[in-house]
Amino acid sequence: MSAVEAGVVAAVTSASVVREVVAGLPAYDPGADPDAVAACSGTAHVIKLSNNESPFGCSPLATEAVRRRLDSSVSRYPDPTGRRLAEAIGERLAVPAERIVLGNGSENILELLCQAVLDPGDLVTTQAPGFSLHEIFPRMVGARVEKVPVTAAFGFDPSAWRDALAAGPKLIFLANPCNPTGAILSIGELEHLVAETPQSALLVLDEAYCEFARPDPSYPDGLAVLREQHRPWIVLRTFSKAYGLAGVRVGYGVASDDALVEALDRVRAPYNVNQLAQDAAVAALGDHAHLAETVRRTGVEIVRVADRLREAGFRVAPSSANFVFIDTGHRSDWVAQELHRLGIVVKAWREPGYETFIRASLSLPEDNDFFVRCLMRICAEGEQ
Ligand SMILES: Cc1ncc(COP(=O)(O)O)c(C=O)c1O
């Protein structure tokens, strides 16, 4: 028997070496484990609506590119500069490849930005409800986070933002479309935000869902707006959503100037984007038809599903993305739990003021219909 087991000395755990800000961080909630939901529901067909993934998969050209790489040279480290992918993106967007930053998902770039830009105590402004990593990563480096509430209609609140920006943030994280609401900032609202943002701050426009919103004529091209600005900014995009490549992890940023790219290069791991992901992204970028079809089918479903939910009496945020944010009128954790029993995984929202909301990604039509039917039944019966 050891001395610890005998109760002679107290065990020292690693908690004593963990930084205080890390101990106090909220945990990222990836949603319930589909295997656990399969076990609790007894169904093999789990409908995963928790991570805003594409039900239409990725381009077959991307699959082929990964296969080719697996057959040839995975014994080599990836290209640390991601040159081919950066050039392909740069050409598509008419920006120099040197201004493209690549990440292991765009979340990697969110983290790198915090490491490169923020000192402990700096202020970060973001929106509520919002994407949790817009809060977690700044707090990880000891920054303070102020969240600007959306309006009652889930929209951008110009006067609340004016006040928040006047407080002098060092960095602004804003998603357009917004996650979890799916609502968009119009061109006027984006220009207002840009005009009010102090020149000393870095404006981060997170466009993870931009491909879905583009067909909406009121959705602004963030890059077109920001490239006219002589101030620090970065536009973030990802291959995880409309391109259907969430599993391989690749996202990118278009930066305002060389100094920001150099700073991010200094803090990033040299091989942060693996070669399979780089190859898949180059191939996916070239498959216009696959992207167009994904966006078209998502656009049909978002209207259909949101209409059905509204007809059933639910309040649903106006979404231009691939998910819906629904006020269920019941505790979100309870609703999510009941859906799990039926083999459906959604994200229960827990931010103050939104504890009765769930966020559900769109899937294939028959799965979306099953979800809507289940939600209606659960909410009609209510919590006993
Ligand atoms: C608004 C927003 N930004 C960034 C991300 C990160 O995406 P990824 O790291 O897969 O590129 C997500 C993922 O859900 C998101 O919703």
PDB file of N, CA and C in Angstrom, residues 228-288:
ATOM      1  N   GLU A 228     -11.480  47.991 -48.591  1.00  0.00           N
ATOM      2  CA  GLU A 228     -11.381  49.443 -48.808  1.00  0.00           C
ATOM      3  C   GLU A 228     -10.819  50.156 -47.576  1.00  0.00           C
ATOM      4  N   GLN A 229     -10.712  49.437 -46.468  1.00  0.00           N
ATOM      5  CA  GLN A 229     -10.327  50.045 -45.193  1.00  0.00           C
ATOM      6  C   GLN A 229      -8.815  50.006 -44.988  1.00  0.00           C
ATOM      7  N   HIS A 230      -8.256  51.110 -44.519  1.00  0.00           N
ATOM      8  CA  HIS A 230      -6.819  51.124 -44.219  1.00  0.00           C
ATOM      9  C   HIS A 230      -6.670  51.016 -42.718  1.00  0.00           C
ATOM     10  N   ARG A 231      -6.946  49.815 -42.203  1.00  0.00           N
ATOM     11  CA  ARG A 231      -6.960  49.571 -40.775  1.00  0.00           C
ATOM     12  C   ARG A 231      -6.898  48.062 -40.564  1.00  0.00           C
ATOM     13  N   PRO A 232      -6.646  47.589 -39.332  1.00  0.00           N
ATOM     14  CA  PRO A 232      -6.504  46.133 -39.150  1.00  0.00           C
ATOM     15  C   PRO A 232      -7.839  45.373 -39.213  1.00  0.00           C
ATOM     16  N   TRP A 233      -7.885  44.350 -40.057  1.00  0.00           N
ATOM     17  CA  TRP A 233      -9.079  43.493 -40.147  1.00  0.00           C
ATOM     18  C   TRP A 233      -8.674  42.121 -40.671  1.00  0.00           C
ATOM     19  N   ILE A 234      -9.554  41.161 -40.438  1.00  0.00           N
ATOM     20  CA  ILE A 234      -9.377  39.842 -41.056  1.00  0.00           C
ATOM     21  C   ILE A 234     -10.756  39.228 -41.278  1.00  0.00           C
ATOM     22  N   VAL A 235     -10.933  38.604 -42.428  1.00  0.00           N
ATOM     23  CA  VAL A 235     -12.187  37.893 -42.743  1.00  0.00           C
ATOM     24  C   VAL A 235     -11.873  36.403 -42.671  1.00  0.00           C
ATOM     25  N   LEU A 236     -12.655  35.670 -41.870  1.00  0.00           N
ATOM     26  CA  LEU A 236     -12.417  34.228 -41.698  1.00  0.00           C
ATOM     27  C   LEU A 236     -13.486  33.412 -42.425  1.00  0.00           C
ATOM     28  N   ARG A 237     -13.042  32.363 -43.084  1.00  0.00           N
ATOM     29  CA  ARG A 237     -13.970  31.450 -43.757  1.00  0.00           C
ATOM     30  C   ARG A 237     -13.516  30.015 -43.518  1.00  0.00           C
ATOM     31  N   THR A 238     -14.350  29.070 -43.899  1.00  0.00           N
ATOM     32  CA  THR A 238     -14.021  27.680 -43.580  1.00  0.00           C
ATOM     33  C   THR A 238     -14.479  26.725 -44.681  1.00  0.00           C
ATOM     34  N   PHE A 239     -13.818  25.587 -44.737  1.00  0.00           N
ATOM     35  CA  PHE A 239     -14.252  24.502 -45.624  1.00  0.00           C
ATOM     36  C   PHE A 239     -15.156  23.512 -44.883  1.00  0.00           C
ATOM     37  N   SER A 240     -15.457  23.805 -43.606  1.00  0.00           N
ATOM     38  CA  SER A 240     -16.205  22.847 -42.773  1.00  0.00           C
ATOM     39  C   SER A 240     -17.694  22.814 -43.061  1.00  0.00           C
ATOM     40  N   LYS A 241     -18.245  23.900 -43.572  1.00  0.00           N
ATOM     41  CA  LYS A 241     -19.704  24.006 -43.635  1.00  0.00           C
ATOM     42  C   LYS A 241     -20.201  23.711 -45.051  1.00  0.00           C
ATOM     43  N   ALA A 242     -20.282  24.712 -45.917  1.00  0.00           N
ATOM     44  CA  ALA A 242     -20.850  24.484 -47.249  1.00  0.00           C
ATOM     45  C   ALA A 242     -19.999  23.508 -48.074  1.00  0.00           C
ATOM     46  N   TYR A 243     -18.694  23.456 -47.823  1.00  0.00           N
ATOM     47  CA  TYR A 243     -17.832  22.548 -48.593  1.00  0.00           C
ATOM     48  C   TYR A 243     -17.848  21.123 -48.018  1.00  0.00           C
ATOM     49  N   GLY A 244     -18.462  20.957 -46.851  1.00  0.00           N
ATOM     50  CA  GLY A 244     -18.635  19.604 -46.293  1.00  0.00           C
ATOM     51  C   GLY A 244     -17.347  18.924 -45.861  1.00  0.00           C
ATOM     52  N   LEU A 245     -16.355  19.699 -45.424  1.00  0.00           N
ATOM     53  CA  LEU A 245     -15.062  19.098 -45.060  1.00  0.00           C
ATOM     54  C   LEU A 245     -14.727  19.284 -43.571  1.00  0.00           C
ATOM     55  N   ALA A 246     -15.752  19.276 -42.713  1.00  0.00           N
ATOM     56  CA  ALA A 246     -15.508  19.519 -41.280  1.00  0.00           C
ATOM     57  C   ALA A 246     -14.504  18.533 -40.690  1.00  0.00           C
ATOM     58  N   GLY A 247     -14.541  17.303 -41.172  1.00  0.00           N
ATOM     59  CA  GLY A 247     -13.687  16.267 -40.589  1.00  0.00           C
ATOM     60  C   GLY A 247     -12.207  16.415 -40.889  1.00  0.00           C
ATOM     61  N   VAL A 248     -11.845  17.099 -41.978  1.00  0.00           N
ATOM     62  CA  VAL A 248     -10.412  17.198 -42.288  1.00  0.00           C
ATOM     63  C   VAL A 248      -9.785  18.467 -41.707  1.00  0.00           C
ATOM     64  N   ARG A 249     -10.588  19.436 -41.279  1.00  0.00           N
ATOM     65  CA  ARG A 249     -10.164  20.623 -40.563  1.00  0.00           C
ATOM     66  C   ARG A 249      -9.335  21.581 -41.419  1.00  0.00           C
ATOM     67  N   VAL A 250      -9.993  22.472 -42.082  1.00  0.00           N
ATOM     68  CA  VAL A 250      -9.257  23.526 -42.797  1.00  0.00           C
ATOM     69  C   VAL A 250     -10.133  24.769 -42.958  1.00  0.00           C
ATOM     70  N   GLY A 251      -9.551  25.885 -42.555  1.00  0.00           N
ATOM     71  CA  GLY A 251     -10.214  27.171 -42.693  1.00  0.00           C
ATOM     72  C   GLY A 251      -9.170  28.200 -43.099  1.00  0.00           C
ATOM     73  N   TYR A 252      -9.618  29.403 -43.442  1.00  0.00           N
ATOM     74  CA  TYR A 252      -8.643  30.418 -43.847  1.00  0.00           C
ATOM     75  C   TYR A 252      -9.095  31.804 -43.451  1.00  0.00           C
ATOM     76  N   GLY A 253      -8.123  32.700 -43.436  1.00  0.00           N
ATOM     77  CA  GLY A 253      -8.411  34.100 -43.184  1.00  0.00           C
ATOM     78  C   GLY A 253      -7.784  34.939 -44.279  1.00  0.00           C
ATOM     79  N   VAL A 254      -8.447  36.030 -44.621  1.00  0.00           N
ATOM     80  CA  VAL A 254      -7.859  37.029 -45.524  1.00  0.00           C
ATOM     81  C   VAL A 254      -7.542  38.235 -44.654  1.00  0.00           C
ATOM     82  N   ALA A 255      -6.248  38.568 -44.566  1.00  0.00           N
ATOM     83  CA  ALA A 255      -5.810  39.592 -43.614  1.00  0.00           C
ATOM     84  C   ALA A 255      -5.590  40.935 -44.295  1.00  0.00           C
ATOM     85  N   SER A 256      -5.739  41.991 -43.503  1.00  0.00           N
ATOM     86  CA  SER A 256      -5.619  43.352 -44.035  1.00  0.00           C
ATOM     87  C   SER A 256      -4.204  43.682 -44.504  1.00  0.00           C
ATOM     88  N   ASP A 257      -3.185  43.103 -43.849  1.00  0.00           N
ATOM     89  CA  ASP A 257      -1.814  43.525 -44.172  1.00  0.00           C
ATOM     90  C   ASP A 257      -0.796  42.464 -43.763  1.00  0.00           C
ATOM     91  N   ASP A 258       0.430  42.658 -44.238  1.00  0.00           N
ATOM     92  CA  ASP A 258       1.493  41.671 -44.005  1.00  0.00           C
ATOM     93  C   ASP A 258       1.813  41.507 -42.521  1.00  0.00           C
ATOM     94  N   ALA A 259       1.702  42.605 -41.759  1.00  0.00           N
ATOM     95  CA  ALA A 259       2.100  42.534 -40.343  1.00  0.00           C
ATOM     96  C   ALA A 259       1.230  41.537 -39.584  1.00  0.00           C
ATOM     97  N   LEU A 260      -0.049  41.472 -39.929  1.00  0.00           N
ATOM     98  CA  LEU A 260      -0.937  40.536 -39.233  1.00  0.00           C
ATOM     99  C   LEU A 260      -0.595  39.091 -39.625  1.00  0.00           C
ATOM    100  N   VAL A 261      -0.327  38.879 -40.907  1.00  0.00           N
ATOM    101  CA  VAL A 261       0.042  37.526 -41.363  1.00  0.00           C
ATOM    102  C   VAL A 261       1.334  37.083 -40.668  1.00  0.00           C
ATOM    103  N   GLU A 262       2.307  37.995 -40.592  1.00  0.00           N
ATOM    104  CA  GLU A 262       3.585  37.643 -39.947  1.00  0.00           C
ATOM    105  C   GLU A 262       3.379  37.301 -38.479  1.00  0.00           C
ATOM    106  N   ALA A 263       2.523  38.059 -37.798  1.00  0.00           N
ATOM    107  CA  ALA A 263       2.272  37.792 -36.377  1.00  0.00           C
ATOM    108  C   ALA A 263       1.633  36.418 -36.198  1.00  0.00           C
ATOM    109  N   LEU A 264       0.662  36.105 -37.072  1.00  0.00           N
ATOM    110  CA  LEU A 264      -0.015  34.804 -36.971  1.00  0.00           C
ATOM    111  C   LEU A 264       0.954  33.670 -37.297  1.00  0.00           C
ATOM    112  N   ASP A 265       1.849  33.910 -38.243  1.00  0.00           N
ATOM    113  CA  ASP A 265       2.865  32.903 -38.589  1.00  0.00           C
ATOM    114  C   ASP A 265       3.774  32.614 -37.399  1.00  0.00           C
ATOM    115  N   ARG A 266       4.035  33.655 -36.616  1.00  0.00           N
ATOM    116  CA  ARG A 266       4.924  33.485 -35.466  1.00  0.00           C
ATOM    117  C   ARG A 266       4.294  32.634 -34.361  1.00  0.00           C
ATOM    118  N   VAL A 267       2.970  32.738 -34.203  1.00  0.00           N
ATOM    119  CA  VAL A 267       2.349  31.990 -33.101  1.00  0.00           C
ATOM    120  C   VAL A 267       1.782  30.634 -33.537  1.00  0.00           C
ATOM    121  N   ARG A 268       1.690  30.396 -34.839  1.00  0.00           N
ATOM    122  CA  ARG A 268       1.063  29.134 -35.242  1.00  0.00           C
ATOM    123  C   ARG A 268       2.081  27.994 -35.242  1.00  0.00           C
ATOM    124  N   ALA A 269       1.565  26.773 -35.027  1.00  0.00           N
ATOM    125  CA  ALA A 269       2.413  25.594 -35.173  1.00  0.00           C
ATOM    126  C   ALA A 269       2.779  25.482 -36.647  1.00  0.00           C
ATOM    127  N   PRO A 270       4.042  25.140 -36.960  1.00  0.00           N
ATOM    128  CA  PRO A 270       4.477  25.201 -38.362  1.00  0.00           C
ATOM    129  C   PRO A 270       3.662  24.317 -39.309  1.00  0.00           C
ATOM    130  N   TYR A 271       3.194  23.177 -38.815  1.00  0.00           N
ATOM    131  CA  TYR A 271       2.443  22.258 -39.699  1.00  0.00           C
ATOM    132  C   TYR A 271       0.985  22.178 -39.256  1.00  0.00           C
ATOM    133  N   ASN A 272       0.378  23.343 -39.063  1.00  0.00           N
ATOM    134  CA  ASN A 272      -0.965  23.342 -38.465  1.00  0.00           C
ATOM    135  C   ASN A 272      -2.057  22.825 -39.396  1.00  0.00           C
ATOM    136  N   VAL A 273      -1.803  22.821 -40.712  1.00  0.00           N
ATOM    137  CA  VAL A 273      -2.829  22.277 -41.624  1.00  0.00           C
ATOM    138  C   VAL A 273      -2.248  21.056 -42.333  1.00  0.00           C
ATOM    139  N   ASN A 274      -2.825  19.896 -42.049  1.00  0.00           N
ATOM    140  CA  ASN A 274      -2.236  18.669 -42.600  1.00  0.00           C
ATOM    141  C   ASN A 274      -2.403  18.611 -44.122  1.00  0.00           C
ATOM    142  N   GLN A 275      -1.596  17.768 -44.769  1.00  0.00           N
ATOM    143  CA  GLN A 275      -1.552  17.761 -46.235  1.00  0.00           C
ATOM    144  C   GLN A 275      -2.847  17.257 -46.859  1.00  0.00           C
ATOM    145  N   LEU A 276      -3.513  16.305 -46.184  1.00  0.00           N
ATOM    146  CA  LEU A 276      -4.782  15.793 -46.717  1.00  0.00           C
ATOM    147  C   LEU A 276      -5.799  16.932 -46.771  1.00  0.00           C
ATOM    148  N   ALA A 277      -5.799  17.741 -45.725  1.00  0.00           N
ATOM    149  CA  ALA A 277      -6.739  18.869 -45.665  1.00  0.00           C
ATOM    150  C   ALA A 277      -6.415  19.895 -46.749  1.00  0.00           C
ATOM    151  N   GLN A 278      -5.132  20.190 -46.938  1.00  0.00           N
ATOM    152  CA  GLN A 278      -4.745  21.153 -47.982  1.00  0.00           C
ATOM    153  C   GLN A 278      -5.183  20.658 -49.355  1.00  0.00           C
ATOM    154  N   ASP A 279      -4.929  19.373 -49.618  1.00  0.00           N
ATOM    155  CA  ASP A 279      -5.284  18.810 -50.935  1.00  0.00           C
ATOM    156  C   ASP A 279      -6.791  18.802 -51.136  1.00  0.00           C
ATOM    157  N   ALA A 280      -7.508  18.397 -50.082  1.00  0.00           N
ATOM    158  CA  ALA A 280      -8.975  18.327 -50.184  1.00  0.00           C
ATOM    159  C   ALA A 280      -9.550  19.718 -50.450  1.00  0.00           C
ATOM    160  N   ALA A 281      -9.019  20.718 -49.777  1.00  0.00           N
ATOM    161  CA  ALA A 281      -9.555  22.079 -49.917  1.00  0.00           C
ATOM    162  C   ALA A 281      -9.296  22.627 -51.321  1.00  0.00           C
ATOM    163  N   VAL A 282      -8.114  22.374 -51.868  1.00  0.00           N
ATOM    164  CA  VAL A 282      -7.819  22.842 -53.238  1.00  0.00           C
ATOM    165  C   VAL A 282      -8.821  22.210 -54.204  1.00  0.00           C
ATOM    166  N   ALA A 283      -9.043  20.896 -54.050  1.00  0.00           N
ATOM    167  CA  ALA A 283      -9.967  20.209 -54.963  1.00  0.00           C
ATOM    168  C   ALA A 283     -11.394  20.722 -54.778  1.00  0.00           C
ATOM    169  N   ALA A 284     -11.807  20.910 -53.519  1.00  0.00           N
ATOM    170  CA  ALA A 284     -13.185  21.353 -53.235  1.00  0.00           C
ATOM    171  C   ALA A 284     -13.435  22.739 -53.815  1.00  0.00           C
ATOM    172  N   LEU A 285     -12.422  23.573 -53.739  1.00  0.00           N
ATOM    173  CA  LEU A 285     -12.540  24.943 -54.246  1.00  0.00           C
ATOM    174  C   LEU A 285     -12.820  24.954 -55.750  1.00  0.00           C
ATOM    175  N   GLY A 286     -12.335  23.911 -56.423  1.00  0.00           N
ATOM    176  CA  GLY A 286     -12.509  23.840 -57.882  1.00  0.00           C
ATOM    177  C   GLY A 286     -13.843  23.230 -58.297  1.00  0.00           C
ATOM    178  N   ASP A 287     -14.602  22.699 -57.338  1.00  0.00           N
ATOM    179  CA  ASP A 287     -15.858  22.026 -57.700  1.00  0.00           C
ATOM    180  C   ASP A 287     -17.032  22.981 -57.463  1.00  0.00           C
ATOM    181  N   HIS A 288     -17.249  23.868 -58.423  1.00  0.00           N
ATOM    182  CA  HIS A 288     -18.313  24.878 -58.286  1.00  0.00           C
ATOM    183  C   HIS A 288     -19.687  24.234 -58.236  1.00  0.00           C
TER     184      HIS A 288
END
